[in-house]
Coordinates of C-alpha atoms in Angstrom, one line a residue:
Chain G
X1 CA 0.0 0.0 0.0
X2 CA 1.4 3.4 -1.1
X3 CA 1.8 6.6 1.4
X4 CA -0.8 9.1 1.2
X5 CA 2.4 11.4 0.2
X6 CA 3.3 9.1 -2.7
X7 CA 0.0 9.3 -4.0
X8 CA -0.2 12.8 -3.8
X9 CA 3.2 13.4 -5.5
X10 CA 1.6 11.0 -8.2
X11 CA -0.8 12.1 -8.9
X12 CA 0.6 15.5 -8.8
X13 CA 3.0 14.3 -11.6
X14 CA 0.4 12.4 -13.4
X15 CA -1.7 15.6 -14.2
X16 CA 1.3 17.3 -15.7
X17 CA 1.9 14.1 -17.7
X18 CA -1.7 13.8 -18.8
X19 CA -1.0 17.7 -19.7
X20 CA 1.8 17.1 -21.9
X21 CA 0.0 14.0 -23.8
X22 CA -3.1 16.1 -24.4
X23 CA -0.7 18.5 -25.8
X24 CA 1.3 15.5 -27.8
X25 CA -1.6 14.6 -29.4
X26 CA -2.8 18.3 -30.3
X27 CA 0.3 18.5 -32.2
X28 CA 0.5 15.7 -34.0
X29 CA 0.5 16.9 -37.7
X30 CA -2.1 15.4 -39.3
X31 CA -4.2 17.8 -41.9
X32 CA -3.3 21.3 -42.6
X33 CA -6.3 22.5 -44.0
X34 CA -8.5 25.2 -41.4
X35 CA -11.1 22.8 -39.8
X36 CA -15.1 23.8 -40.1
X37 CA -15.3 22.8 -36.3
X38 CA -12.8 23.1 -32.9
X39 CA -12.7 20.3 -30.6
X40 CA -13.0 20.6 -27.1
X41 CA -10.6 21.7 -24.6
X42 CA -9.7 18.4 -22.7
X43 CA -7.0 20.0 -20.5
X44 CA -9.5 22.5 -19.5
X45 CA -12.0 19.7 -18.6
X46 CA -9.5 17.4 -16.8
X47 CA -8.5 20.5 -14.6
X48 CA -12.2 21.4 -13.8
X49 CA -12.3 17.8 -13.0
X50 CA -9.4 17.0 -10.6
X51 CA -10.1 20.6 -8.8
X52 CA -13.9 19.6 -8.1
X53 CA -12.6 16.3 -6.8
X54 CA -9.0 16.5 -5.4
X55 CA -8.2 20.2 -5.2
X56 CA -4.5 18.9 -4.0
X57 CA -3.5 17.1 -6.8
X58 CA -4.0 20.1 -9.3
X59 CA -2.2 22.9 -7.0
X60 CA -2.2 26.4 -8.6
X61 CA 1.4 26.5 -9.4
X62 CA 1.1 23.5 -11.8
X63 CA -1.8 24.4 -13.2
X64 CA -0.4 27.8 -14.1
X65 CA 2.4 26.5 -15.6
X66 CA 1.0 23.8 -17.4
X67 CA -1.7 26.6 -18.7
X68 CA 1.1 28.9 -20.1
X69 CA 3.1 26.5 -21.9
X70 CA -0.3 25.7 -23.6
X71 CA -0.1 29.4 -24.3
X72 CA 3.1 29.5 -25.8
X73 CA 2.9 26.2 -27.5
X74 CA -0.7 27.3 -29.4
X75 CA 0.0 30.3 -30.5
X76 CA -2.3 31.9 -28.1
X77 CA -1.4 35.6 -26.8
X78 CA 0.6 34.7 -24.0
X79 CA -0.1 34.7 -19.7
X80 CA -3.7 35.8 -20.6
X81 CA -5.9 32.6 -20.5
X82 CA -3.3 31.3 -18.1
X83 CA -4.2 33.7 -15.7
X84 CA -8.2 33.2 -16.1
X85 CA -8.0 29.2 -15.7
X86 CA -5.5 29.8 -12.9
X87 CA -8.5 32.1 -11.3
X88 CA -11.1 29.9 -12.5
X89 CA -9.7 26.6 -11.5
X90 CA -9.4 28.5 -7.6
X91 CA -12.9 29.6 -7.8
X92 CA -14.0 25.6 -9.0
X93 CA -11.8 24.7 -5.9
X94 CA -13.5 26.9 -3.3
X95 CA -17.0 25.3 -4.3
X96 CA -15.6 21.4 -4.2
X97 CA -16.8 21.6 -0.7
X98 CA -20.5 22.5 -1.9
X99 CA -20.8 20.4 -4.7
X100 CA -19.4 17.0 -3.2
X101 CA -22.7 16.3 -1.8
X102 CA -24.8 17.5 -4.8
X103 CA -25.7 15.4 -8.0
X104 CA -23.6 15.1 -11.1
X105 CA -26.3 17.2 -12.8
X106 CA -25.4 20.1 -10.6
X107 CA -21.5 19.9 -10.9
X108 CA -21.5 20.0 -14.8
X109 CA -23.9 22.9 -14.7
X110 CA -21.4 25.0 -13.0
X111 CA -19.1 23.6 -14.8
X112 CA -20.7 24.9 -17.9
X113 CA -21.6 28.4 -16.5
X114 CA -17.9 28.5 -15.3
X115 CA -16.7 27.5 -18.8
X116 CA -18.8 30.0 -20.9
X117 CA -17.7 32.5 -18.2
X118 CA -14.2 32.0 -18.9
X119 CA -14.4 32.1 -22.9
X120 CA -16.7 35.3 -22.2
X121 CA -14.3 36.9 -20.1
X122 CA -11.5 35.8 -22.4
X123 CA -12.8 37.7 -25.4
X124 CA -13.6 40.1 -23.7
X125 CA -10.2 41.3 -22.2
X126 CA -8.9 40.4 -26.1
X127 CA -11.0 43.0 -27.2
X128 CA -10.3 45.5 -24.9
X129 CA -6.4 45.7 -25.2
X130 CA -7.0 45.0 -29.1
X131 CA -5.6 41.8 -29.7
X132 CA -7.1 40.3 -33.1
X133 CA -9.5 37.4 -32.6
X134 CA -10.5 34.0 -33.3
X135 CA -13.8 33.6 -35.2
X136 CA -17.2 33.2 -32.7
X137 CA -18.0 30.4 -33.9
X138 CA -15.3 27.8 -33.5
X139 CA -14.9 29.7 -30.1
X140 CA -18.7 29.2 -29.4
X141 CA -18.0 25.7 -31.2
X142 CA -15.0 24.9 -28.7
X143 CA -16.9 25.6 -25.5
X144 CA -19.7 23.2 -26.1
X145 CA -17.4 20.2 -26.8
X146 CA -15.6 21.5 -23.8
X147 CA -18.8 21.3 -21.4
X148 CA -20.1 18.1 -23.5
X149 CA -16.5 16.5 -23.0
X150 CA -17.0 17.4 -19.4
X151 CA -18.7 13.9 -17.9
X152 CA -16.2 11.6 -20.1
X153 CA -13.4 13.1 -18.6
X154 CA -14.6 13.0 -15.3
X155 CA -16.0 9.1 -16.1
X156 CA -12.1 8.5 -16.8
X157 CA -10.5 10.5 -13.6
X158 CA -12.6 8.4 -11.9
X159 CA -12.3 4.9 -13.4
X160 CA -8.8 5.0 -14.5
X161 CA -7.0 7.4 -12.4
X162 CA -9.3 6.8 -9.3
X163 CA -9.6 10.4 -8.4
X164 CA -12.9 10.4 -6.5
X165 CA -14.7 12.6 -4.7
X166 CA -13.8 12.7 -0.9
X167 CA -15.7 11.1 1.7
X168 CA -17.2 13.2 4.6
X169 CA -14.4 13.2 7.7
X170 CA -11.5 11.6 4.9
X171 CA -8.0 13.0 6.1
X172 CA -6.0 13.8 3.1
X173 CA -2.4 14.1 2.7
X174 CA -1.6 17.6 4.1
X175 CA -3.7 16.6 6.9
X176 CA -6.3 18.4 6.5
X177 CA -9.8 17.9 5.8
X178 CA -10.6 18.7 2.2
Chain F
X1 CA -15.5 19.0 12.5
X2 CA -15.9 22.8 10.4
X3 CA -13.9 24.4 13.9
X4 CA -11.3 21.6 13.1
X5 CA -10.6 22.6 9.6
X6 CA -10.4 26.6 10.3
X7 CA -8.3 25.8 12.4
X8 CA -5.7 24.1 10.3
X9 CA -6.6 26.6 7.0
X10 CA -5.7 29.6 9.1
X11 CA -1.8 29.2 7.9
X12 CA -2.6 27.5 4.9
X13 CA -5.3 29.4 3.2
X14 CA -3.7 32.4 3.2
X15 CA -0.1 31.2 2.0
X16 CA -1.9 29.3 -1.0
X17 CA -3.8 32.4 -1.8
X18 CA -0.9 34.8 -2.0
X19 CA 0.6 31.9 -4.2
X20 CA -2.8 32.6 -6.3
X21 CA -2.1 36.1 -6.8
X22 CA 1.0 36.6 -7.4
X23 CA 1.4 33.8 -10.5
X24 CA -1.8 35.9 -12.1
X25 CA -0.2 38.7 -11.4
X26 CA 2.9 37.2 -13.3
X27 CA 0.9 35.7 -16.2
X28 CA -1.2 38.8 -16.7
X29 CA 2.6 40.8 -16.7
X30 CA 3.6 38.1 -19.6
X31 CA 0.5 39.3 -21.2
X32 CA 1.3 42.7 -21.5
X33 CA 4.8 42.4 -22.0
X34 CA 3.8 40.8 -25.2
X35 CA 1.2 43.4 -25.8
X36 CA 3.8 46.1 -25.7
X37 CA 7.0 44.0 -26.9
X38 CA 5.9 41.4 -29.4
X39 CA 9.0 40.5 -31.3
X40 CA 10.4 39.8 -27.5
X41 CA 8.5 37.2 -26.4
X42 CA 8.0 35.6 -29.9
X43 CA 11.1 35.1 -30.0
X44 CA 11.3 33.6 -26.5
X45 CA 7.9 31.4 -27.3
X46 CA 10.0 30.4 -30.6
X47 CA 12.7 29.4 -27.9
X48 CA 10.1 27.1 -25.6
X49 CA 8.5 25.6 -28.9
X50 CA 12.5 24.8 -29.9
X51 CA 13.2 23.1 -26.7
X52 CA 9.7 21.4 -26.1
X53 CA 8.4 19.9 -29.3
X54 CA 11.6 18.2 -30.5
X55 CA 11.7 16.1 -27.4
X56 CA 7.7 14.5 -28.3
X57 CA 9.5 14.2 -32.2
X58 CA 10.6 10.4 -31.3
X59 CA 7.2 9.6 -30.7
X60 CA 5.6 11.7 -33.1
X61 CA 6.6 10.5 -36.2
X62 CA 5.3 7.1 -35.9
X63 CA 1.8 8.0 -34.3
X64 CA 1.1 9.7 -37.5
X65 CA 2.4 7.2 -39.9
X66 CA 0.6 4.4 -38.3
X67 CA -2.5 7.3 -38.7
X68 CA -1.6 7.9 -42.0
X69 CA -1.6 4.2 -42.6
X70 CA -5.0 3.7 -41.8
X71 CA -6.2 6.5 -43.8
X72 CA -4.6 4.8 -46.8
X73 CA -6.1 1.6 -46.0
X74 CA -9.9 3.4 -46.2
X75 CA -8.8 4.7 -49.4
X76 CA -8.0 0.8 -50.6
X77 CA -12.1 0.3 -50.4
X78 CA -11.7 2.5 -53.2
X79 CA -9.4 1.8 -55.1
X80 CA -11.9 0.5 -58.4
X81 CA -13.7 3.0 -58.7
X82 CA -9.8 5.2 -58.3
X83 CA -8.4 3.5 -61.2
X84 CA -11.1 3.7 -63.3
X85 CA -11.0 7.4 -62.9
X86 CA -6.9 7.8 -62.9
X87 CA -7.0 5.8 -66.3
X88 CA -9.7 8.5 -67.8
X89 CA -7.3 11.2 -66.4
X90 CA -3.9 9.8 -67.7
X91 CA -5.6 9.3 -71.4
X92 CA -6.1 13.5 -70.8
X93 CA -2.8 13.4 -69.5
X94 CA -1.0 12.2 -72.2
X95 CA -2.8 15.2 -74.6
X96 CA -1.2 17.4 -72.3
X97 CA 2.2 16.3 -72.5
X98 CA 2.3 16.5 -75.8
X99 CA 1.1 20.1 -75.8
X100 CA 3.8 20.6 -72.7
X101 CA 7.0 19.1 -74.5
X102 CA 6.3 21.5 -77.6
X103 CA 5.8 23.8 -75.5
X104 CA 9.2 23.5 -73.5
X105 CA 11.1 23.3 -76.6
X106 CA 10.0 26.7 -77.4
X107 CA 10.7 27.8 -74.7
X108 CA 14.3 26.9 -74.5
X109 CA 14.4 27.8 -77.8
X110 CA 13.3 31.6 -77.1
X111 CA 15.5 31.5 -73.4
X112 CA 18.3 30.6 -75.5
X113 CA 17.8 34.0 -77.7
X114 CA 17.1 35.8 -75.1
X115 CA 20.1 34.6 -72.8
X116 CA 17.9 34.5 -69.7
X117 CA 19.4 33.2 -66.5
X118 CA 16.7 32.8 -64.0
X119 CA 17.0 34.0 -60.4
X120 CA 20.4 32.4 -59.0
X121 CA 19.7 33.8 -55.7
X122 CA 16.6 31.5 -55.2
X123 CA 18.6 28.2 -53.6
X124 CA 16.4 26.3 -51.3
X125 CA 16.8 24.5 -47.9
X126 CA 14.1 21.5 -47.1
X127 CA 13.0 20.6 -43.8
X128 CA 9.8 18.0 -42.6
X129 CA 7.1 18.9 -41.0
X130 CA 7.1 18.1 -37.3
X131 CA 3.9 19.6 -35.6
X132 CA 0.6 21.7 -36.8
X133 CA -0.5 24.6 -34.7
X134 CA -2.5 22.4 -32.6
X135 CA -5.1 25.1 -32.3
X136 CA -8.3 25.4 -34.5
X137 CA -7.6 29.3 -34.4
X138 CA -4.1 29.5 -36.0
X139 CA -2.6 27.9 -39.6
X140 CA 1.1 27.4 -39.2
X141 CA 3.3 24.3 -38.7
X142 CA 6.8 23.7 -37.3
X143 CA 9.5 22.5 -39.6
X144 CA 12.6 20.7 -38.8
X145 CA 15.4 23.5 -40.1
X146 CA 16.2 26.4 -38.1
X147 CA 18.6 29.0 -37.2
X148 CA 21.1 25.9 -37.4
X149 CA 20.8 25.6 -41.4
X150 CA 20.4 29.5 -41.5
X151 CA 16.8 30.1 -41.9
X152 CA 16.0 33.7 -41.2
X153 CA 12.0 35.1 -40.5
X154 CA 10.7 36.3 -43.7
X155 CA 11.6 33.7 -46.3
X156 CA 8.7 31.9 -48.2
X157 CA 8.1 28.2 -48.2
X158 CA 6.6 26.3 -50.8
X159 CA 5.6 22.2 -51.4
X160 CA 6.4 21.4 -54.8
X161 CA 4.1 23.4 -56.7
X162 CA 3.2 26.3 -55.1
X163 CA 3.3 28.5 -52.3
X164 CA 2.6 27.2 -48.8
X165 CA 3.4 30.5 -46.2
X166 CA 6.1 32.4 -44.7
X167 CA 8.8 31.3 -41.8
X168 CA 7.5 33.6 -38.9
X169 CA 9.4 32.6 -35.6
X170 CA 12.9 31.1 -36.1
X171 CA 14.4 28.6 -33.3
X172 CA 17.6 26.8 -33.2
X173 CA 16.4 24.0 -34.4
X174 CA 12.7 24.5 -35.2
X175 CA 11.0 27.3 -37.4
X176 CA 7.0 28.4 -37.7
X177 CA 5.8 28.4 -40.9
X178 CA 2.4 31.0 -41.1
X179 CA 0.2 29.5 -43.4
X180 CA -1.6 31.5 -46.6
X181 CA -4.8 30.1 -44.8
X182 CA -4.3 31.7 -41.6
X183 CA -6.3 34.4 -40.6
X184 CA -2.8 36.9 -40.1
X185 CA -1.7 36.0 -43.5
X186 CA -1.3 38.8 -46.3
X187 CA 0.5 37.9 -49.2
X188 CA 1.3 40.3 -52.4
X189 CA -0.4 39.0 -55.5
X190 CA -0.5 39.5 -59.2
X191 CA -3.4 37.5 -61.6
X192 CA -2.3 36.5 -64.5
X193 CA -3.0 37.0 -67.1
X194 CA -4.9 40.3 -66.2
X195 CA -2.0 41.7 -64.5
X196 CA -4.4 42.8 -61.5
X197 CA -2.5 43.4 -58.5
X198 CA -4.1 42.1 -55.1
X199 CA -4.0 40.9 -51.8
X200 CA -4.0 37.1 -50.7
X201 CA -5.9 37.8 -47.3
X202 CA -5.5 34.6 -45.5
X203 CA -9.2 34.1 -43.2
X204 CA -9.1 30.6 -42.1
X205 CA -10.7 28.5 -44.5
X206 CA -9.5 26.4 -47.1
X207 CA -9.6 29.4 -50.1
X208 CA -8.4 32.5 -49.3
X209 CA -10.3 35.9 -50.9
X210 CA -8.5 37.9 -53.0
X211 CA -8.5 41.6 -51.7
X212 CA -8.2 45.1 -53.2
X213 CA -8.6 44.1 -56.6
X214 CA -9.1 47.0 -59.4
X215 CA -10.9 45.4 -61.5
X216 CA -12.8 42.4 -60.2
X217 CA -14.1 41.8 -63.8
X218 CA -11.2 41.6 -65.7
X219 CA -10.1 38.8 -63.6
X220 CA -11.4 34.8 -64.7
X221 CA -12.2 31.7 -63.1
X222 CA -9.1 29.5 -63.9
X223 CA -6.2 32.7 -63.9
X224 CA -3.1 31.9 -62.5
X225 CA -2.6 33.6 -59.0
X226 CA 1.6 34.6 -58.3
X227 CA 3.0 36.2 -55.7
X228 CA 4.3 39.9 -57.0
X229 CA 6.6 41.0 -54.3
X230 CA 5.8 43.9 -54.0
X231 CA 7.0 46.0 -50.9
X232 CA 10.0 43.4 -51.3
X233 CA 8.9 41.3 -48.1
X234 CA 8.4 38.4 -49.9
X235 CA 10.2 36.7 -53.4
X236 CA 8.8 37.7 -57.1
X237 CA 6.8 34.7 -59.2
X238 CA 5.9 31.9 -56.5
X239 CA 2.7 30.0 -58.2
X240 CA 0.0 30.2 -55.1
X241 CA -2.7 29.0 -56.6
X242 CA -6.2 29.3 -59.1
X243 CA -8.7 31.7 -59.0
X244 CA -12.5 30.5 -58.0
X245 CA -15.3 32.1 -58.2
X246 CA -17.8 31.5 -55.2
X247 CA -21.9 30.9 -55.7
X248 CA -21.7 34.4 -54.1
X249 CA -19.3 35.8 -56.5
X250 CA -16.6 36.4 -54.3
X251 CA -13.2 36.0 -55.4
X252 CA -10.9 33.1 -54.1
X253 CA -7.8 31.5 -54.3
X254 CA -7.6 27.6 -55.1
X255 CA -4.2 27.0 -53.6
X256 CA -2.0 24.9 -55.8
X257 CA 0.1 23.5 -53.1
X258 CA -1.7 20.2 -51.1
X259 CA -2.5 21.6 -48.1
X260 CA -3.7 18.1 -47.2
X261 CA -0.3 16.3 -47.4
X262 CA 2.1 19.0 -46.3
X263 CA 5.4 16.9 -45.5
X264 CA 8.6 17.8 -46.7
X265 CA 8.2 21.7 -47.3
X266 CA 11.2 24.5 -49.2
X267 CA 12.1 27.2 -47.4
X268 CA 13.7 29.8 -50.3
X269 CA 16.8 31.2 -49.3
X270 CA 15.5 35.0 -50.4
X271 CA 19.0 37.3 -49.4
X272 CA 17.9 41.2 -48.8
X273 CA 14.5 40.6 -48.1
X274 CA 13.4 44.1 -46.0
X275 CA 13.5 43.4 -42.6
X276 CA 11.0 43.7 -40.3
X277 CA 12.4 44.3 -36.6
X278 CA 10.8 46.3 -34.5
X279 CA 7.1 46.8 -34.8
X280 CA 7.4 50.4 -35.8
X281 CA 9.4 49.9 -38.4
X282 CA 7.4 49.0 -41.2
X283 CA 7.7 48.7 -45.1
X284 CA 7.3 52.3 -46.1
X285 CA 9.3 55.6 -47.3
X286 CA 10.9 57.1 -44.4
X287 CA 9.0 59.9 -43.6
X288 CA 5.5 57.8 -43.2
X289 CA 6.7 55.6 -40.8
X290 CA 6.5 57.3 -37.7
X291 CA 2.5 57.7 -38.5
X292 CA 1.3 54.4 -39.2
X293 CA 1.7 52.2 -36.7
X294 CA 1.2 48.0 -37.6
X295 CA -2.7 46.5 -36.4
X296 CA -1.4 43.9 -33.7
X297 CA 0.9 41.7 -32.7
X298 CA -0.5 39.0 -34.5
X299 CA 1.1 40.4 -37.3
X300 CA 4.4 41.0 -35.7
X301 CA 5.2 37.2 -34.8

């Protein structure tokens, strides 16, 4: 039987690796031509996920960095939607006390309002400072797969990587309850 | 129990949430560091794509063969009804050849009189295709050469037949390639054989309108599209494609190069190409370009 500690470092590590293969498999080099739709944002998902579930194994510092180098490698402007999933993944965090006890039904739906919040807020601050823009569409297109990726990726935290929710009075590895 | 855990969050929470603010605080100052310096951190993002995507390259290259492979099996399904249609094509073929050989007689013939050398300067450097943008958003791709076999920001790249984009973002080992479908893209263009000079405005689809035409009439279905190179940012005569017409009338550009297969790719080694360095200092006379300042910094990558 592993230490609580192990597991946390694992699993710790096992995001970041998840990260990078979401990011492998984005880059793969398959068909140049523009696509008529955007898939979904899986890293954005799987971070929702874990932070609703096991706010320690997706700890703010990884998340930012793993965030930014999705930044830099996707041609995105820099830092900027970084920042927002860094906030929004903290604000998903400080509800995964009020949702454990609710219904899957409830989670995805703030899940989806926190998603559609994020891309809103996104655009927004793009348009502001000036920054030239993806089209609507595959943004509005993106969002949707994100939010109807949402329960697959959580069916897989759970099954495969065992990130559950925690039990009531559960001590977990910083010794604290969660 | 709730006593218990305020208790043990009174050191915590506040640590973690100072954490919090200051990395947003960091990633927001990226962001507007590369708001007000560009060039700067495209060049440093060229340096993290250098150093990260080379190391998934090992594993790369087979995932999208065996891919690859099972896309050419589907097409085996079809492979009747394929030949049927490649023999009907090669019997048109063959008329064309014909017509092409004569053709390339006389022109040797009329080269020879003329003594024309063509462009020496145009040598090229090939490099593979290692990675797409990996965004829905952005048209470029990452190819093997980089500062290492000399490949400078600027220089246009083309498949075998025509024009594919322009390197933007040079690493040691890596370059970006900006594709004429991305939606950043402007290319110089001449239609032949009305002699209309436009604008290759890439938008993110497949067929990129032609802007600022003159005339809109005088140019065809079917008439060759070139680069012009004007504003000497980009090389003379590079074939980019085929104009189309739309249902709506609007005027397109059938690239010639196969944007589906994009795998081994030429950079042109184009010597005094203008350079573009810092974002104020565009193409222009002298005395304008203190006034006009570029759009973004989409353009300046």
């Amino acid at each position: 039987m592993e230490s609580a500690a192990t597991r946390l470092w694992l699993m710790r590590t096992t995001y970041v690796m998840l990260a990078l293969v979401i990011f492998f498999f984005r880059l793969l080099p398959l068909d140049m031509t523009p696509p008529l739709w955007a898939g979904p944002d899986v890293l954005l998902a799987l971070t929702f996920a874990w932070a609703l579930r096991r706010p320690e194994y997706v700890p703010v510092l990884s998340v930012g960095l793993v965030m930014l180098l999705a930044d830099l490698l996707f041609q995105r402007p820099p830092g900027l939607w970084a920042a927002l999933a860094v906030v929004a993944t903290g604000m998903m965090k400080s509800r995964a006390r009020g949702l454990r006890d609710q219904t899957f039904a409830m989670e995805w739906l703030s899940v989806g309002i926190m998603i559609v919040g994020l891309v809103l807020g996104y655009r927004l601050i793009m348009s502001l400072s000036m920054v030239p823009q993806a089209p609507i569409g595959l943004t509005t297109i993106r969002a949707v797969m994100t939010v109807l990726i949402y329960p697959v990726v959580v069916a897989g935290s759970v099954f495969v990587f065992d990130v559950r929710k925690s039990t009531p009075g559960e001590v977990d590895a910083t010794g604290k309850t969660p | 129990m709730s006593r218990d855990r305020n208790r043990s969050d009174e050191y915590v929470r506040p640590l973690g949430r100072l954490l919090t603010a200051v990395l947003v605080l960091c990633l927001i100052g990226i962001f507007l560091l590369w708001r007000i310096d560009s060039p700067r951190v495209e060049r440093f993002r060229a340096q993290v794509v250098d150093r990260v995507v080379p190391s998934f390259d090992w594993a790369m290259a087979p995932v999208t063969a065996v891919v690859n492979v099972g896309r050419d099996f589907q097409s085996y399904r079809q492979i009747v009804q394929q030949n049927r249609q490649l023999r009907r094509e090669l019997q048109q073929m063959k008329a064309w050849k014909e017509a092409a050989l004569q053709l390339e007689q006389e022109n040797a013939r009329l080269l020879d009189l003329n003594k024309v050398r063509l462009d020496p300067r145009l040598t090229h450097v090939t490099g593979v295709v290692m990675a797409d943008s990996g965004s829905p958003f952005r048209q470029s791709l990452l190819l093997n050469v980089g500062a290492r076999d000399g490949i400078k920001d600027g220089w246009a790249t083309m498949d075998g037949i025509g024009l594919v984009g322009r390197i933007s973002g040079v690493g040691r080992n890596t370059s970006r390639v900006i594709l004429l479908t991305d939606s950043s893209s402007r290319v110089p263009a001449i239609v032949q054989p009305s002699g209309q000079t436009t604008i290759v405005q890439g938008n993110n689809t497949m067929a990129p309108p032609l802007a600022f035409l003159e005339n809109p009439d005088d140019v065809r279905a079917g008439d060759r599209v070139v680069s012009s190179g004007d504003g000497g940012i980009f090389p003379a005569g590079l074939l980019i494609g085929q104009v189309a017409k739309s249902p709506e009338g609007q005027l397109r550009v059938r690239l010639a190069a196969d944007y589906e297969r994009l795998e081994f790719l030429r950079v042109l080694r184009t010597p005094g190409l203008e350079r573009i360095t810092a974002p104020v200092s565009l193409v222009a006379p002298r005395d304008q370009t203190t006034n006009s300042a570029p759009d973004g910094g989409e353009g300046g990558q």
